[in-house]
Amino acid sequence: MTPAPQRTTRVLSSDAVSICEAAHLLLAGGLVALPTETVYGLGCDATDPLAVAHLYAAKGRPSFNPLIAHVPNLAAARRVGILTQAAERLAARFWPGPLTLVVPALEGATCELARAGLGSVAIRVPAHPVAQAVLAVAGRPIAAPSANRSGHVSPTTAAHVLADLDGRIDLILDAGPCAIGVESTILDCTGETPVLLRPGGLAREAIEETLGSSLLAAPLAPATYDPEAAPLAPGMLASHYAPSVPVRLDVTEVRPGEALLSFAGAHPPGSARAALLRDLSPAGDLVEAASRLFALLRELDAAGAEGIAVVPLPRHDLGEAIADRLRRAAAPRPD
């Protein structure tokens, strides 16, 4: 991967003047971090292969990992991909919102590099008013993966973005913390039956209620990095969202030197000797837990502990997405 060119990174408030500046930067090939309701995204013009290449370099992102094209509404989505009947139904119900639909791509609507050479395209209509405003002014699909170094914990505040990408991108629009805190749910709608590729901010149960049937689930990503395996959608690498220290899941005892990520006040044996203890949600609220997940992983990772121990968590509703991110954080990584 070619080193990212040095840039002067500015942080601006998300007022109307800054939104227009952000949109014009995107159209000129720049890299802009903008808030969505899920996490902060690193935006570039999805039709411009040079801008996409700069985005890959800034993130250190594998070029085979496709990017989500963000658009302001359903009409714009239809100009990017071919929406199946199921995709149309889901879009009408859940857009704008934390749902990404993978559909057959319309040729020339986004560049091949943004799609990682695939014949499909991942599309999302974000609900955040700042993202909506930038997209409306830009008038083009904006590729926007999470605004962090590839493999690092995803950002839920502008400060997280700056910590990872200062000097690598042009602008950060600061609109405060993200409301949901985990990435969008991704569905493969290229066939007759939607397939769940990545659990996320929209719960499986709500999707299944709309479809009137159970979702199929894609096989889990391989346990180790495979350069020949091109994922169909973002976030499908096995080792992703990874702190720099080992992560142990479903712990029944905390080992000496570990930091502890708890939930609903759970204190397994050994908690008193934890290097640092943080609770995703003392009240046991999965929405609160999702919104705090990445920020707390970053805090525990920076504490100098030998590892991070995570208590067992619920697997229903947003718990499924939280469990998915933690499984990826704990996955073996290449040397």
Short mmCIF file of C-alpha atoms in Angstrom, two decimals:
data_model
loop_
_atom_site.label_atom_id
_atom_site.label_comp_id
_atom_site.label_asym_id
_atom_site.label_seq_id
_atom_site.Cartn_x
_atom_site.Cartn_y
_atom_site.Cartn_z
CA MET A 1 0.00 0.00 0.00
CA THR A 2 1.36 3.39 -1.00
CA PRO A 3 1.83 5.65 2.05
CA ALA A 4 -0.93 8.22 2.46
CA PRO A 5 0.12 11.73 1.40
CA GLN A 6 0.45 14.24 4.21
CA ARG A 7 -2.53 16.59 4.47
CA THR A 8 -3.58 19.37 6.80
CA THR A 9 -6.60 18.08 8.68
CA ARG A 10 -9.10 20.69 9.83
CA VAL A 11 -11.99 20.15 12.24
CA LEU A 12 -15.08 22.29 11.63
CA SER A 13 -18.48 22.55 13.20
CA SER A 14 -21.32 21.18 11.12
CA ASP A 15 -22.95 24.49 10.19
CA ALA A 16 -24.26 25.32 6.71
CA VAL A 17 -21.01 26.97 5.55
CA SER A 18 -18.92 23.98 6.67
CA ILE A 19 -21.34 21.54 5.02
CA CYS A 20 -20.97 23.36 1.69
CA GLU A 21 -17.19 23.39 2.06
CA ALA A 22 -17.21 19.68 2.81
CA ALA A 23 -19.30 18.90 -0.27
CA HIS A 24 -17.06 21.00 -2.53
CA LEU A 25 -13.97 19.26 -1.12
CA LEU A 26 -15.52 15.88 -1.91
CA LEU A 27 -16.27 16.93 -5.49
CA ALA A 28 -12.65 18.10 -5.85
CA GLY A 29 -11.30 14.69 -4.82
CA GLY A 30 -10.81 15.44 -1.12
CA LEU A 31 -11.31 13.23 1.93
CA VAL A 32 -13.91 14.37 4.47
CA ALA A 33 -14.98 12.65 7.69
CA LEU A 34 -18.66 13.20 8.37
CA PRO A 35 -21.07 12.02 11.06
CA THR A 36 -23.77 9.44 10.45
CA GLU A 37 -26.21 7.95 12.94
CA THR A 38 -24.03 4.81 13.11
CA VAL A 39 -20.35 5.88 13.19
CA TYR A 40 -18.28 8.63 11.58
CA GLY A 41 -17.61 7.86 7.92
CA LEU A 42 -14.63 8.84 5.79
CA GLY A 43 -16.14 10.21 2.62
CA CYS A 44 -14.86 10.53 -0.94
CA ASP A 45 -16.44 10.80 -4.38
CA ALA A 46 -17.47 7.22 -5.24
CA THR A 47 -17.22 8.00 -8.97
CA ASP A 48 -13.58 9.13 -8.76
CA PRO A 49 -11.06 6.25 -8.67
CA LEU A 50 -8.18 8.54 -7.64
CA ALA A 51 -10.16 9.84 -4.66
CA VAL A 52 -11.03 6.24 -3.73
CA ALA A 53 -7.37 5.26 -3.97
CA HIS A 54 -6.48 8.13 -1.64
CA LEU A 55 -9.14 6.93 0.78
CA TYR A 56 -7.73 3.40 0.76
CA ALA A 57 -4.26 4.82 1.41
CA ALA A 58 -5.48 7.04 4.25
CA LYS A 59 -7.15 4.09 5.96
CA GLY A 60 -4.50 1.53 5.04
CA ARG A 61 -7.56 -0.42 3.87
CA PRO A 62 -7.30 -3.61 1.78
CA SER A 63 -8.32 -2.64 -1.76
CA PHE A 64 -10.50 -5.74 -2.11
CA ASN A 65 -12.81 -4.59 0.68
CA PRO A 66 -15.70 -2.79 -1.10
CA LEU A 67 -17.05 0.57 0.04
CA ILE A 68 -20.63 1.60 0.78
CA ALA A 69 -22.04 4.27 -1.53
CA HIS A 70 -24.03 6.81 0.48
CA VAL A 71 -26.87 8.69 -1.25
CA PRO A 72 -29.53 11.10 0.03
CA ASN A 73 -32.71 9.21 -0.93
CA LEU A 74 -34.28 6.24 -2.68
CA ALA A 75 -34.40 8.00 -6.05
CA ALA A 76 -30.64 8.54 -5.91
CA ALA A 77 -30.15 4.90 -4.91
CA ARG A 78 -31.97 3.78 -8.06
CA ARG A 79 -29.39 5.70 -10.10
CA VAL A 80 -26.58 3.67 -8.49
CA GLY A 81 -27.93 0.11 -8.40
CA ILE A 82 -30.79 -2.13 -9.53
CA LEU A 83 -33.10 -2.58 -6.57
CA THR A 84 -34.92 -5.90 -6.42
CA GLN A 85 -38.48 -6.15 -5.15
CA ALA A 86 -37.21 -7.09 -1.68
CA ALA A 87 -34.69 -4.23 -1.73
CA GLU A 88 -37.41 -1.74 -2.68
CA ARG A 89 -39.58 -2.98 0.16
CA LEU A 90 -36.77 -2.73 2.72
CA ALA A 91 -35.67 0.68 1.47
CA ALA A 92 -39.20 2.05 1.71
CA ARG A 93 -39.43 0.84 5.32
CA PHE A 94 -35.97 1.58 6.72
CA TRP A 95 -34.36 4.37 4.68
CA PRO A 96 -33.06 6.74 5.78
CA GLY A 97 -31.46 4.59 8.47
CA PRO A 98 -28.75 2.11 9.46
CA LEU A 99 -29.37 -0.38 6.65
CA THR A 100 -27.08 -1.10 3.68
CA LEU A 101 -28.41 -3.02 0.68
CA VAL A 102 -26.08 -4.85 -1.72
CA VAL A 103 -27.68 -4.89 -5.19
CA PRO A 104 -26.54 -5.30 -8.80
CA ALA A 105 -24.55 -2.21 -9.81
CA LEU A 106 -25.48 0.14 -12.61
CA GLU A 107 -22.45 0.45 -14.86
CA GLY A 108 -20.61 3.75 -14.48
CA ALA A 109 -22.64 4.95 -11.49
CA THR A 110 -19.70 4.30 -9.12
CA CYS A 111 -16.09 3.48 -9.98
CA GLU A 112 -14.88 -0.12 -10.06
CA LEU A 113 -12.29 0.52 -7.35
CA ALA A 114 -15.01 1.60 -4.92
CA ARG A 115 -16.83 -1.68 -5.64
CA ALA A 116 -13.58 -3.69 -5.35
CA GLY A 117 -14.17 -4.98 -8.86
CA LEU A 118 -17.55 -6.51 -8.01
CA GLY A 119 -20.67 -6.38 -10.16
CA SER A 120 -22.67 -5.40 -7.10
CA VAL A 121 -22.78 -2.19 -5.10
CA ALA A 122 -23.54 -1.55 -1.43
CA ILE A 123 -25.91 1.42 -0.97
CA ARG A 124 -27.10 3.27 2.13
CA VAL A 125 -29.25 6.33 2.81
CA PRO A 126 -28.03 7.70 6.17
CA ALA A 127 -30.44 9.38 8.56
CA HIS A 128 -28.05 11.89 10.14
CA PRO A 129 -29.01 15.44 9.11
CA VAL A 130 -25.39 16.50 8.51
CA ALA A 131 -24.70 13.52 6.27
CA GLN A 132 -27.98 14.18 4.47
CA ALA A 133 -27.04 17.82 3.90
CA VAL A 134 -23.57 16.98 2.55
CA LEU A 135 -24.99 14.37 0.18
CA ALA A 136 -27.65 16.77 -1.08
CA VAL A 137 -25.09 19.46 -1.89
CA ALA A 138 -22.56 17.03 -3.40
CA GLY A 139 -25.11 15.45 -5.73
CA ARG A 140 -22.99 12.32 -6.22
CA PRO A 141 -22.72 8.98 -4.40
CA ILE A 142 -20.19 9.29 -1.59
CA ALA A 143 -18.16 6.26 -0.53
CA ALA A 144 -17.85 6.41 3.24
CA PRO A 145 -16.33 3.55 5.25
CA SER A 146 -15.70 4.13 8.95
CA ALA A 147 -13.29 7.03 9.50
CA ASN A 148 -10.44 5.14 11.15
CA ARG A 149 -7.28 3.25 10.22
CA SER A 150 -8.20 -0.13 8.78
CA GLY A 151 -8.62 -2.72 11.51
CA HIS A 152 -8.79 -0.13 14.29
CA VAL A 153 -11.83 0.47 16.44
CA SER A 154 -14.50 2.45 14.58
CA PRO A 155 -14.98 6.14 15.54
CA THR A 156 -18.07 7.51 17.22
CA THR A 157 -16.75 11.05 17.84
CA ALA A 158 -14.74 13.57 15.86
CA ALA A 159 -11.93 13.17 18.40
CA HIS A 160 -11.70 9.46 17.54
CA VAL A 161 -11.35 10.35 13.86
CA LEU A 162 -8.64 12.92 14.55
CA ALA A 163 -6.68 10.46 16.69
CA ASP A 164 -6.53 7.97 13.81
CA LEU A 165 -6.44 10.13 10.68
CA ASP A 166 -4.83 13.47 11.58
CA GLY A 167 -2.59 14.45 8.66
CA ARG A 168 -4.20 11.87 6.35
CA ILE A 169 -7.51 13.56 5.47
CA ASP A 170 -8.65 17.08 4.65
CA LEU A 171 -11.61 17.81 6.91
CA ILE A 172 -13.66 16.50 9.83
CA LEU A 173 -17.20 17.74 10.37
CA ASP A 174 -17.86 17.60 14.11
CA ALA A 175 -21.50 17.00 15.06
CA GLY A 176 -20.96 15.31 18.42
CA PRO A 177 -21.26 11.61 19.29
CA CYS A 178 -23.04 9.18 16.98
CA ALA A 179 -26.42 8.01 18.25
CA ILE A 180 -26.26 4.31 17.36
CA GLY A 181 -22.56 3.56 17.64
CA VAL A 182 -22.26 0.43 15.49
CA GLU A 183 -22.19 0.26 11.71
CA SER A 184 -25.17 -0.39 9.49
CA THR A 185 -26.73 -3.79 8.99
CA ILE A 186 -25.80 -5.14 5.52
CA LEU A 187 -28.11 -7.33 3.44
CA ASP A 188 -27.27 -9.01 0.15
CA CYS A 189 -30.26 -8.32 -2.11
CA THR A 190 -28.69 -9.51 -5.36
CA GLY A 191 -30.83 -12.67 -5.32
CA GLU A 192 -34.48 -13.46 -4.67
CA THR A 193 -34.00 -13.91 -0.89
CA PRO A 194 -32.08 -11.31 1.16
CA VAL A 195 -29.03 -12.64 3.03
CA LEU A 196 -27.65 -11.08 6.22
CA LEU A 197 -24.00 -10.24 5.53
CA ARG A 198 -23.30 -8.13 8.62
CA PRO A 199 -25.48 -7.50 11.67
CA GLY A 200 -25.54 -3.86 12.69
CA GLY A 201 -27.62 -0.91 13.82
CA LEU A 202 -30.89 -2.30 12.48
CA ALA A 203 -31.99 -5.42 14.33
CA ARG A 204 -32.62 -8.66 12.44
CA GLU A 205 -36.05 -8.96 14.05
CA ALA A 206 -37.28 -5.70 12.49
CA ILE A 207 -36.10 -6.77 9.05
CA GLU A 208 -37.71 -10.20 9.34
CA GLU A 209 -40.98 -8.63 10.44
CA THR A 210 -40.98 -6.47 7.31
CA LEU A 211 -40.08 -9.36 4.99
CA GLY A 212 -42.47 -11.77 6.67
CA SER A 213 -39.76 -14.45 6.67
CA SER A 214 -36.49 -15.38 8.34
CA LEU A 215 -33.24 -13.97 7.01
CA LEU A 216 -30.62 -16.26 5.61
CA ALA A 217 -27.14 -15.64 7.06
CA ALA A 218 -23.87 -15.60 5.13
CA PRO A 219 -21.12 -17.96 6.34
CA LEU A 220 -18.75 -16.45 8.88
CA ALA A 221 -15.59 -14.87 7.52
CA PRO A 222 -12.50 -17.10 7.63
CA ALA A 223 -10.64 -17.17 10.93
CA THR A 224 -7.47 -15.73 9.37
CA TYR A 225 -6.68 -13.25 6.63
CA ASP A 226 -6.96 -14.67 3.10
CA PRO A 227 -5.75 -12.27 0.37
CA GLU A 228 -7.63 -14.29 -2.28
CA ALA A 229 -11.01 -14.02 -0.55
CA ALA A 230 -12.79 -10.86 -1.66
CA PRO A 231 -15.67 -10.02 0.70
CA LEU A 232 -19.03 -9.08 -0.83
CA ALA A 233 -19.50 -6.18 1.55
CA PRO A 234 -17.61 -4.01 4.07
CA GLY A 235 -16.90 -5.32 7.54
CA MET A 236 -16.73 -9.00 6.57
CA LEU A 237 -13.05 -9.58 7.31
CA ALA A 238 -12.63 -11.93 10.27
CA SER A 239 -10.16 -9.68 12.11
CA HIS A 240 -11.66 -6.21 12.18
CA TYR A 241 -12.44 -3.49 14.73
CA ALA A 242 -9.37 -4.84 16.56
CA PRO A 243 -7.63 -3.32 19.60
CA SER A 244 -3.86 -3.76 19.83
CA VAL A 245 -4.09 -6.23 22.74
CA PRO A 246 -5.78 -9.66 22.83
CA VAL A 247 -9.53 -9.76 23.49
CA ARG A 248 -11.16 -12.69 25.36
CA LEU A 249 -14.92 -13.16 25.09
CA ASP A 250 -17.52 -14.67 27.47
CA VAL A 251 -15.07 -14.71 30.36
CA THR A 252 -15.94 -16.34 33.65
CA GLU A 253 -12.82 -15.04 35.40
CA VAL A 254 -10.57 -12.02 34.87
CA ARG A 255 -6.88 -12.78 34.57
CA PRO A 256 -4.22 -10.61 36.23
CA GLY A 257 -3.24 -7.67 34.03
CA GLU A 258 -6.44 -7.68 31.97
CA ALA A 259 -8.89 -4.81 31.59
CA LEU A 260 -12.57 -5.73 31.92
CA LEU A 261 -15.47 -4.79 29.67
CA SER A 262 -18.62 -5.49 31.65
CA PHE A 263 -22.37 -5.29 31.02
CA ALA A 264 -25.28 -4.75 33.41
CA GLY A 265 -22.96 -4.64 36.41
CA ALA A 266 -21.51 -8.12 35.88
CA HIS A 267 -18.33 -8.63 37.94
CA PRO A 268 -16.87 -12.11 37.36
CA PRO A 269 -14.23 -13.46 39.75
CA GLY A 270 -10.99 -11.50 39.48
CA SER A 271 -12.72 -8.22 38.63
CA ALA A 272 -11.14 -6.50 41.61
CA ARG A 273 -7.69 -7.00 40.09
CA ALA A 274 -8.65 -5.71 36.62
CA ALA A 275 -6.31 -3.04 35.27
CA LEU A 276 -9.39 -1.00 34.34
CA LEU A 277 -13.12 -1.77 34.48
CA ARG A 278 -15.73 -0.22 32.23
CA ASP A 279 -19.41 -1.17 31.85
CA LEU A 280 -21.09 -0.95 28.44
CA SER A 281 -24.41 -0.26 30.16
CA PRO A 282 -24.87 -0.58 33.94
CA ALA A 283 -28.64 -0.62 33.27
CA GLY A 284 -28.36 -3.50 30.77
CA ASP A 285 -29.55 -1.32 27.85
CA LEU A 286 -28.31 -2.74 24.52
CA VAL A 287 -28.82 0.57 22.72
CA GLU A 288 -26.57 2.31 25.25
CA ALA A 289 -24.11 -0.57 25.01
CA ALA A 290 -23.89 -0.29 21.23
CA SER A 291 -23.35 3.46 21.37
CA ARG A 292 -20.50 3.05 23.90
CA LEU A 293 -18.83 -0.08 22.50
CA PHE A 294 -16.09 1.41 20.32
CA ALA A 295 -15.30 4.30 22.67
CA LEU A 296 -14.82 1.91 25.59
CA LEU A 297 -12.73 -0.52 23.52
CA ARG A 298 -10.46 2.40 22.64
CA GLU A 299 -10.22 3.45 26.29
CA LEU A 300 -9.40 -0.06 27.49
CA ASP A 301 -6.90 -0.54 24.66
CA ALA A 302 -5.10 2.65 25.71
CA ALA A 303 -4.95 1.63 29.39
CA GLY A 304 -1.77 -0.41 29.00
CA ALA A 305 -3.45 -3.67 30.03
CA GLU A 306 -2.18 -7.05 28.79
CA GLY A 307 -5.57 -7.85 27.29
CA ILE A 308 -9.28 -7.10 27.40
CA ALA A 309 -11.72 -9.52 29.05
CA VAL A 310 -15.38 -9.25 28.00
CA VAL A 311 -18.28 -10.67 30.00
CA PRO A 312 -21.04 -12.69 28.26
CA LEU A 313 -23.54 -10.42 26.47
CA PRO A 314 -27.11 -10.89 25.22
CA ARG A 315 -27.39 -11.95 21.56
CA HIS A 316 -30.83 -10.50 20.75
CA ASP A 317 -31.63 -7.17 19.03
CA LEU A 318 -28.50 -4.95 18.95
CA GLY A 319 -26.70 -7.57 21.02
CA GLU A 320 -26.16 -9.51 17.79
CA ALA A 321 -24.23 -6.62 16.22
CA ILE A 322 -22.24 -6.03 19.41
CA ALA A 323 -21.32 -9.72 19.56
CA ASP A 324 -20.28 -9.63 15.90
CA ARG A 325 -17.91 -6.67 16.46
CA LEU A 326 -16.42 -8.30 19.55
CA ARG A 327 -15.92 -11.61 17.73
CA ARG A 328 -13.98 -9.77 15.03
CA ALA A 329 -11.98 -7.84 17.63
CA ALA A 330 -10.97 -11.16 19.20
CA ALA A 331 -10.16 -12.95 15.93
CA PRO A 332 -6.55 -13.98 15.14
CA ARG A 333 -4.70 -11.40 13.09
CA PRO A 334 -1.90 -11.79 10.54
CA ASP A 335 1.63 -11.16 11.80
#
